[in-house]
PDB file of C-alpha atoms in Angstrom:
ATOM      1  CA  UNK A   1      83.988 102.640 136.540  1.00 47.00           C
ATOM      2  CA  UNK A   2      86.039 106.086 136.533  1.00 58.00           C
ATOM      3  CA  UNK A   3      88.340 104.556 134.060  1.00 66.00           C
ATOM      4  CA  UNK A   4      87.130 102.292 131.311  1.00 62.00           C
ATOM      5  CA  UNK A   5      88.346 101.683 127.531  1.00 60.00           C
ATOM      6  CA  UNK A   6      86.880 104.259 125.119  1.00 59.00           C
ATOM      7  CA  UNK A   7      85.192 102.775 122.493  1.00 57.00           C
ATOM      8  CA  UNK A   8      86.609 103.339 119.059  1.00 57.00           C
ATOM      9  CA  UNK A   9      84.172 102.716 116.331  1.00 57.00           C
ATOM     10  CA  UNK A  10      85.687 101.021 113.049  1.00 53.00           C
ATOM     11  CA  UNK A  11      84.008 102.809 110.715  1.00 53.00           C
ATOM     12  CA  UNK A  12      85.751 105.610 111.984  1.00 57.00           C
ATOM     13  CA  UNK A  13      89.313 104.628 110.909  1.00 78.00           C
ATOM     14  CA  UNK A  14      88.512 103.314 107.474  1.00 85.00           C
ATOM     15  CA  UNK A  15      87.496 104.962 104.515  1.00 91.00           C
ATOM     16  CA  UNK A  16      87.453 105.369 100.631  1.00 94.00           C
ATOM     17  CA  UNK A  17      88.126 108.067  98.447  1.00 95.00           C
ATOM     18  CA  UNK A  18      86.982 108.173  94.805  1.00 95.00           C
ATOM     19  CA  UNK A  19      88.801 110.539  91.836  1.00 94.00           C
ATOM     20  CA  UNK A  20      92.000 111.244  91.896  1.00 93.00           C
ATOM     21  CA  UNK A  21      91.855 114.929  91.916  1.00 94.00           C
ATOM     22  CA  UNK A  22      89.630 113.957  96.065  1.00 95.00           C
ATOM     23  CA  UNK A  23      92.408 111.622  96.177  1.00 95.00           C
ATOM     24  CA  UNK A  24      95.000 114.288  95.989  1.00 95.00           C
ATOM     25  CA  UNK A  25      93.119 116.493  97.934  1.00 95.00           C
ATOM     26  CA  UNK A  26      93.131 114.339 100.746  1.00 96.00           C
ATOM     27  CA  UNK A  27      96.542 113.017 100.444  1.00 95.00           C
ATOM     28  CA  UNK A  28      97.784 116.705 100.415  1.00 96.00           C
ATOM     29  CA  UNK A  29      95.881 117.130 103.992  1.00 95.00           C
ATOM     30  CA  UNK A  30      97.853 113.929 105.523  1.00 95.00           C
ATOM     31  CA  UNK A  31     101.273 115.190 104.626  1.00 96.00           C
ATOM     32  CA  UNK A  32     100.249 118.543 106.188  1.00 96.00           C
ATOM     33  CA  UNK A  33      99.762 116.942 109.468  1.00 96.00           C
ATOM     34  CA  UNK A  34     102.384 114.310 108.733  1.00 97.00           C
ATOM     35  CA  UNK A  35     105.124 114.857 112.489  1.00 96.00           C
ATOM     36  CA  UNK A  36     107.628 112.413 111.944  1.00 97.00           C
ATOM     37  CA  UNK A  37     107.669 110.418 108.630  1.00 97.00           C
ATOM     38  CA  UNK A  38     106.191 109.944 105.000  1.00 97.00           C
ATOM     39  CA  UNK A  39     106.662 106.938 103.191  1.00 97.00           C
ATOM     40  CA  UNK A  40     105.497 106.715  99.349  1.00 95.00           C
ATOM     41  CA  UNK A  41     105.440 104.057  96.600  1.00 94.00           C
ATOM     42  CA  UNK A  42     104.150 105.377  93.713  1.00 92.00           C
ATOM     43  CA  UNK A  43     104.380 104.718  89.590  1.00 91.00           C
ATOM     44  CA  UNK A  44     106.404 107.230  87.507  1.00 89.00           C
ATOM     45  CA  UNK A  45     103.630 108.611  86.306  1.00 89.00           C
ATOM     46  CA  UNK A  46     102.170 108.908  89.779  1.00 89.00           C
ATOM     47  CA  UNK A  47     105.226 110.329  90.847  1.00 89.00           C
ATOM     48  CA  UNK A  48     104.832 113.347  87.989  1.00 88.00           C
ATOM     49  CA  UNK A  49     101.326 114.140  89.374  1.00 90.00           C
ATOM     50  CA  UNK A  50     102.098 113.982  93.336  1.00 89.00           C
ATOM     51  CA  UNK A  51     104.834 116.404  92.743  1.00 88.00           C
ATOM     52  CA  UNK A  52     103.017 118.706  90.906  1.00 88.00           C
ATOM     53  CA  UNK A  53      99.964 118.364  93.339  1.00 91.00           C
ATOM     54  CA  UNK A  54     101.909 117.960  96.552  1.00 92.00           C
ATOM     55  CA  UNK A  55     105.056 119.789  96.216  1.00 90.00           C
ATOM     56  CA  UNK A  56     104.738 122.663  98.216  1.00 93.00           C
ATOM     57  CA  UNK A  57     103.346 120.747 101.355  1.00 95.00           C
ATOM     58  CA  UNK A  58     106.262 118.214 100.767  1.00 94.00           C
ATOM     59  CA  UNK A  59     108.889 120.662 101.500  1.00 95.00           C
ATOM     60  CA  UNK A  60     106.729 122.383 104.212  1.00 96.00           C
ATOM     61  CA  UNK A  61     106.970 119.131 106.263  1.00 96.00           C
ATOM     62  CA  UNK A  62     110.527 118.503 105.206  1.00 96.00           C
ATOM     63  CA  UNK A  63     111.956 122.297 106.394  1.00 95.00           C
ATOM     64  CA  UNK A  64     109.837 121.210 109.724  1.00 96.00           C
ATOM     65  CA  UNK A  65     112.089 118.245 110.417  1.00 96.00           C
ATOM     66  CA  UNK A  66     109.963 115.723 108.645  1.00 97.00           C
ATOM     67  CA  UNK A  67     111.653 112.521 106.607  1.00 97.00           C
ATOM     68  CA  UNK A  68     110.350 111.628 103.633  1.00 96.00           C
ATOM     69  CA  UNK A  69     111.351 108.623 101.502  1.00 96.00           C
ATOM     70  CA  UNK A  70     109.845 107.349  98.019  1.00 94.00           C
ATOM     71  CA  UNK A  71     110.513 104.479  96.239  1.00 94.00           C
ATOM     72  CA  UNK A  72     109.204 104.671  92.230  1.00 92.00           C
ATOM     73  CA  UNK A  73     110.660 103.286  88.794  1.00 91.00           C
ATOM     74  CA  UNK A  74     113.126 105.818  87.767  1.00 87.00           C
ATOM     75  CA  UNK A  75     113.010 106.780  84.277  1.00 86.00           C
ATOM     76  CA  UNK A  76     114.002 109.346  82.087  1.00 85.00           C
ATOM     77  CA  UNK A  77     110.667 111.087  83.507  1.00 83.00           C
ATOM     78  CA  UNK A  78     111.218 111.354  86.910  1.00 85.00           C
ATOM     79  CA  UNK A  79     115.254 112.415  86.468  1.00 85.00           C
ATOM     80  CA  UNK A  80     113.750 115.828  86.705  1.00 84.00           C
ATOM     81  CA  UNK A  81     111.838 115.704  89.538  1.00 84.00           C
ATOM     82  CA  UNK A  82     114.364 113.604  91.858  1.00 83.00           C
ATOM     83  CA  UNK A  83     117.173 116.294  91.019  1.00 84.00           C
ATOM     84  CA  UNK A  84     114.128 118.973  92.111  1.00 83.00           C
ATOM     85  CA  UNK A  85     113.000 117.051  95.186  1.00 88.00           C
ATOM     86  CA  UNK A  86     116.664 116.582  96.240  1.00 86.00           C
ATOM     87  CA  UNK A  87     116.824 118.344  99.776  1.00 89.00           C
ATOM     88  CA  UNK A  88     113.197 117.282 100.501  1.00 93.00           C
ATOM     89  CA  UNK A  89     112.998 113.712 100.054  1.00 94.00           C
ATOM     90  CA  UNK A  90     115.376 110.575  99.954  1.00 94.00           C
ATOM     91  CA  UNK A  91     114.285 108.638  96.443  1.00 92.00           C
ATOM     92  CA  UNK A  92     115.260 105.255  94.831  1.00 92.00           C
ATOM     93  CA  UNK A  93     114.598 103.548  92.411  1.00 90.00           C
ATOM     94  CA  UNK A  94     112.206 100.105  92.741  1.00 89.00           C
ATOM     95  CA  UNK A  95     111.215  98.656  89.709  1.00 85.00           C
ATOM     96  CA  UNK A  96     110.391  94.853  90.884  1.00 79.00           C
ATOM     97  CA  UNK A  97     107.464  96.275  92.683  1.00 82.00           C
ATOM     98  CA  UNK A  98     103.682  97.920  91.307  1.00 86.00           C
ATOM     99  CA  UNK A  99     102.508  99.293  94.414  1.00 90.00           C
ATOM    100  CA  UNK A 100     100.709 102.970  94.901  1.00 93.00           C
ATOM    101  CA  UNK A 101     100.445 104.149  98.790  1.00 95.00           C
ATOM    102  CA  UNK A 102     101.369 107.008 101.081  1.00 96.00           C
ATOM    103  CA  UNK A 103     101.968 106.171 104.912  1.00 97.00           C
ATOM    104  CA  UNK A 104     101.925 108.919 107.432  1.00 96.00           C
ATOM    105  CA  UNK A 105     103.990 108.578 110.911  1.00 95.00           C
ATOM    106  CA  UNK A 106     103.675 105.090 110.479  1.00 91.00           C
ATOM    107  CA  UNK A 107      99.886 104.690 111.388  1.00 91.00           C
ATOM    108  CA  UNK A 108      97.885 106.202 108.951  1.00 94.00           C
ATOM    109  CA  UNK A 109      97.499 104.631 105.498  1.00 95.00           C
ATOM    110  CA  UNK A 110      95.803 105.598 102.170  1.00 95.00           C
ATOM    111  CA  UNK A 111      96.663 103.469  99.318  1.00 94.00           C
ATOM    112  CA  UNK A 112      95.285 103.255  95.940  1.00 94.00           C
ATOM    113  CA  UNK A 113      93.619 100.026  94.563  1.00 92.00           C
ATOM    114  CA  UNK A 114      93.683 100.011  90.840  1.00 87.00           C
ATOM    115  CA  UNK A 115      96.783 100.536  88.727  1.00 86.00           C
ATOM    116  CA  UNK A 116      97.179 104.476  86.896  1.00 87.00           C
ATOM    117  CA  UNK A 117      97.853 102.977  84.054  1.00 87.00           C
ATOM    118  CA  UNK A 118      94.544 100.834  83.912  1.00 88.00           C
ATOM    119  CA  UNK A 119      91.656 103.358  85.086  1.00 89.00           C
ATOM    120  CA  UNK A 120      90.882 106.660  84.169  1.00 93.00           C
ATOM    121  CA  UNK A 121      91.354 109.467  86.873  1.00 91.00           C
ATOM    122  CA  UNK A 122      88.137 109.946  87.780  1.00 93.00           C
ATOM    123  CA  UNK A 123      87.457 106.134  88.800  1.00 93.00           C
ATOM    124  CA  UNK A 124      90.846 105.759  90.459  1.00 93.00           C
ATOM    125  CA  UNK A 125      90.257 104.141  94.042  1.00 95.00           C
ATOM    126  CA  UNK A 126      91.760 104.655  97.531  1.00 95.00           C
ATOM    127  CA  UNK A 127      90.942 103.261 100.873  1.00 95.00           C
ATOM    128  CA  UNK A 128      93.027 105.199 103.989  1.00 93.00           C
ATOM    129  CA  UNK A 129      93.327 103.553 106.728  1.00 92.00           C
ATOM    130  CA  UNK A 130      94.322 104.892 110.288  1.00 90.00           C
ATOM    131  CA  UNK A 131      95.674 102.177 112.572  1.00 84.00           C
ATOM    132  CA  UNK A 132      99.305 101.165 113.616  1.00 83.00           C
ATOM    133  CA  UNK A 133      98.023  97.463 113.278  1.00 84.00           C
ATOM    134  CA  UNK A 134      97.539  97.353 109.821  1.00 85.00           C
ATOM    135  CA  UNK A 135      99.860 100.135 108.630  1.00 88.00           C
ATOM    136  CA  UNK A 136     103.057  98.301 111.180  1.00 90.00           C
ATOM    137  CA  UNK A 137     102.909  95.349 107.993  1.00 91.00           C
ATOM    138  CA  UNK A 138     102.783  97.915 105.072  1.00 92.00           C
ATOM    139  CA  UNK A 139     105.964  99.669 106.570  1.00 94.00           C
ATOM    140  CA  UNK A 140     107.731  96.841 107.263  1.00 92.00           C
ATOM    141  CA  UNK A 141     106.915  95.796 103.264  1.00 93.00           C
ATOM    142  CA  UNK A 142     108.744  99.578 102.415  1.00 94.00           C
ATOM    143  CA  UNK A 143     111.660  99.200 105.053  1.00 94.00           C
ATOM    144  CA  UNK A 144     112.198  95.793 103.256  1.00 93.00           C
ATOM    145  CA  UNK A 145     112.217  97.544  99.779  1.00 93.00           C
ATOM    146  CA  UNK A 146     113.823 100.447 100.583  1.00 94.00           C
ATOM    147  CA  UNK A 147     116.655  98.379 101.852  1.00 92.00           C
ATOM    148  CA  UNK A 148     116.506  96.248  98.883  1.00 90.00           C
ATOM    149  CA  UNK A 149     116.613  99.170  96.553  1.00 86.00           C
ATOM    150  CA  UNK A 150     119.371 101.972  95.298  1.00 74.00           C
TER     151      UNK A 150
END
């Protein structure tokens, strides 16, 4: 056969990622290659952290043509940081929702499976994920929210 299926081992498109500073880390390296969208759900708290962490990348991607939407609980907290990230990223507010994840041109995935507010930093969890299958549901769960949502 000169033209067969290549082989793409599973193992190769899953992964997990402990402490949130690695977390960060790697989350910071998706957004960098991030071409056409980022979508983010994230706590307040989480919010306060992935700005500080991942601002400068954020509005790298942004100037470069990149859209980036986030849905979090707004509170007195994040007033700040949505008046800051104003030209970079279109926010609003979801409060009905506890649900921590970053998707990347809608086919790579890393979300977070334990809540902030329950686990110390350096046992926070993530699992990324880099398949259109899987990641096609989770963005149709944020197109339904972010519709949902002001």
């Amino acid at each position: 056969h000169s033209n067969g299926i290549e082989m793409i081992e599973p193992t190769e498109l899953v992964g997990m990622i402990k402490n949130r500073d690695n977390i960060y880390d790697y989350m910071e390296s998706m957004i960098k290659k991030a071409e056409k969208s980022i979508c983010i759900m994230t706590s307040s708290d989480g919010m306060i952290r992935k700005v500080q962490h991942l601002e400068k990348a954020m509005k790298r991607v942004a100037d470069k043509g990149v859209s980036i939407k986030i849905l979090l609980p707004h509170n007195k907290d994040t007033e700040k940081l949505e008046k800051e990230l104003k030209n970079v990223a279109e926010i609003k507010n979801c409060t009905d929702v506890k649900s921590r994840f970053v998707l990347i041109d809608d086919d790579k995935l890393l979300f977070f499976i334990t809540d902030d507010k329950d686990v110390h930093p350096s046992y926070d969890v993530a699992v990324w994920i880099e398949t259109s299958f899987f990641a096609e549901s989770i963005k149709g769960f944020f197109e339904v929210m972010w519709k949902k949502n002001k």
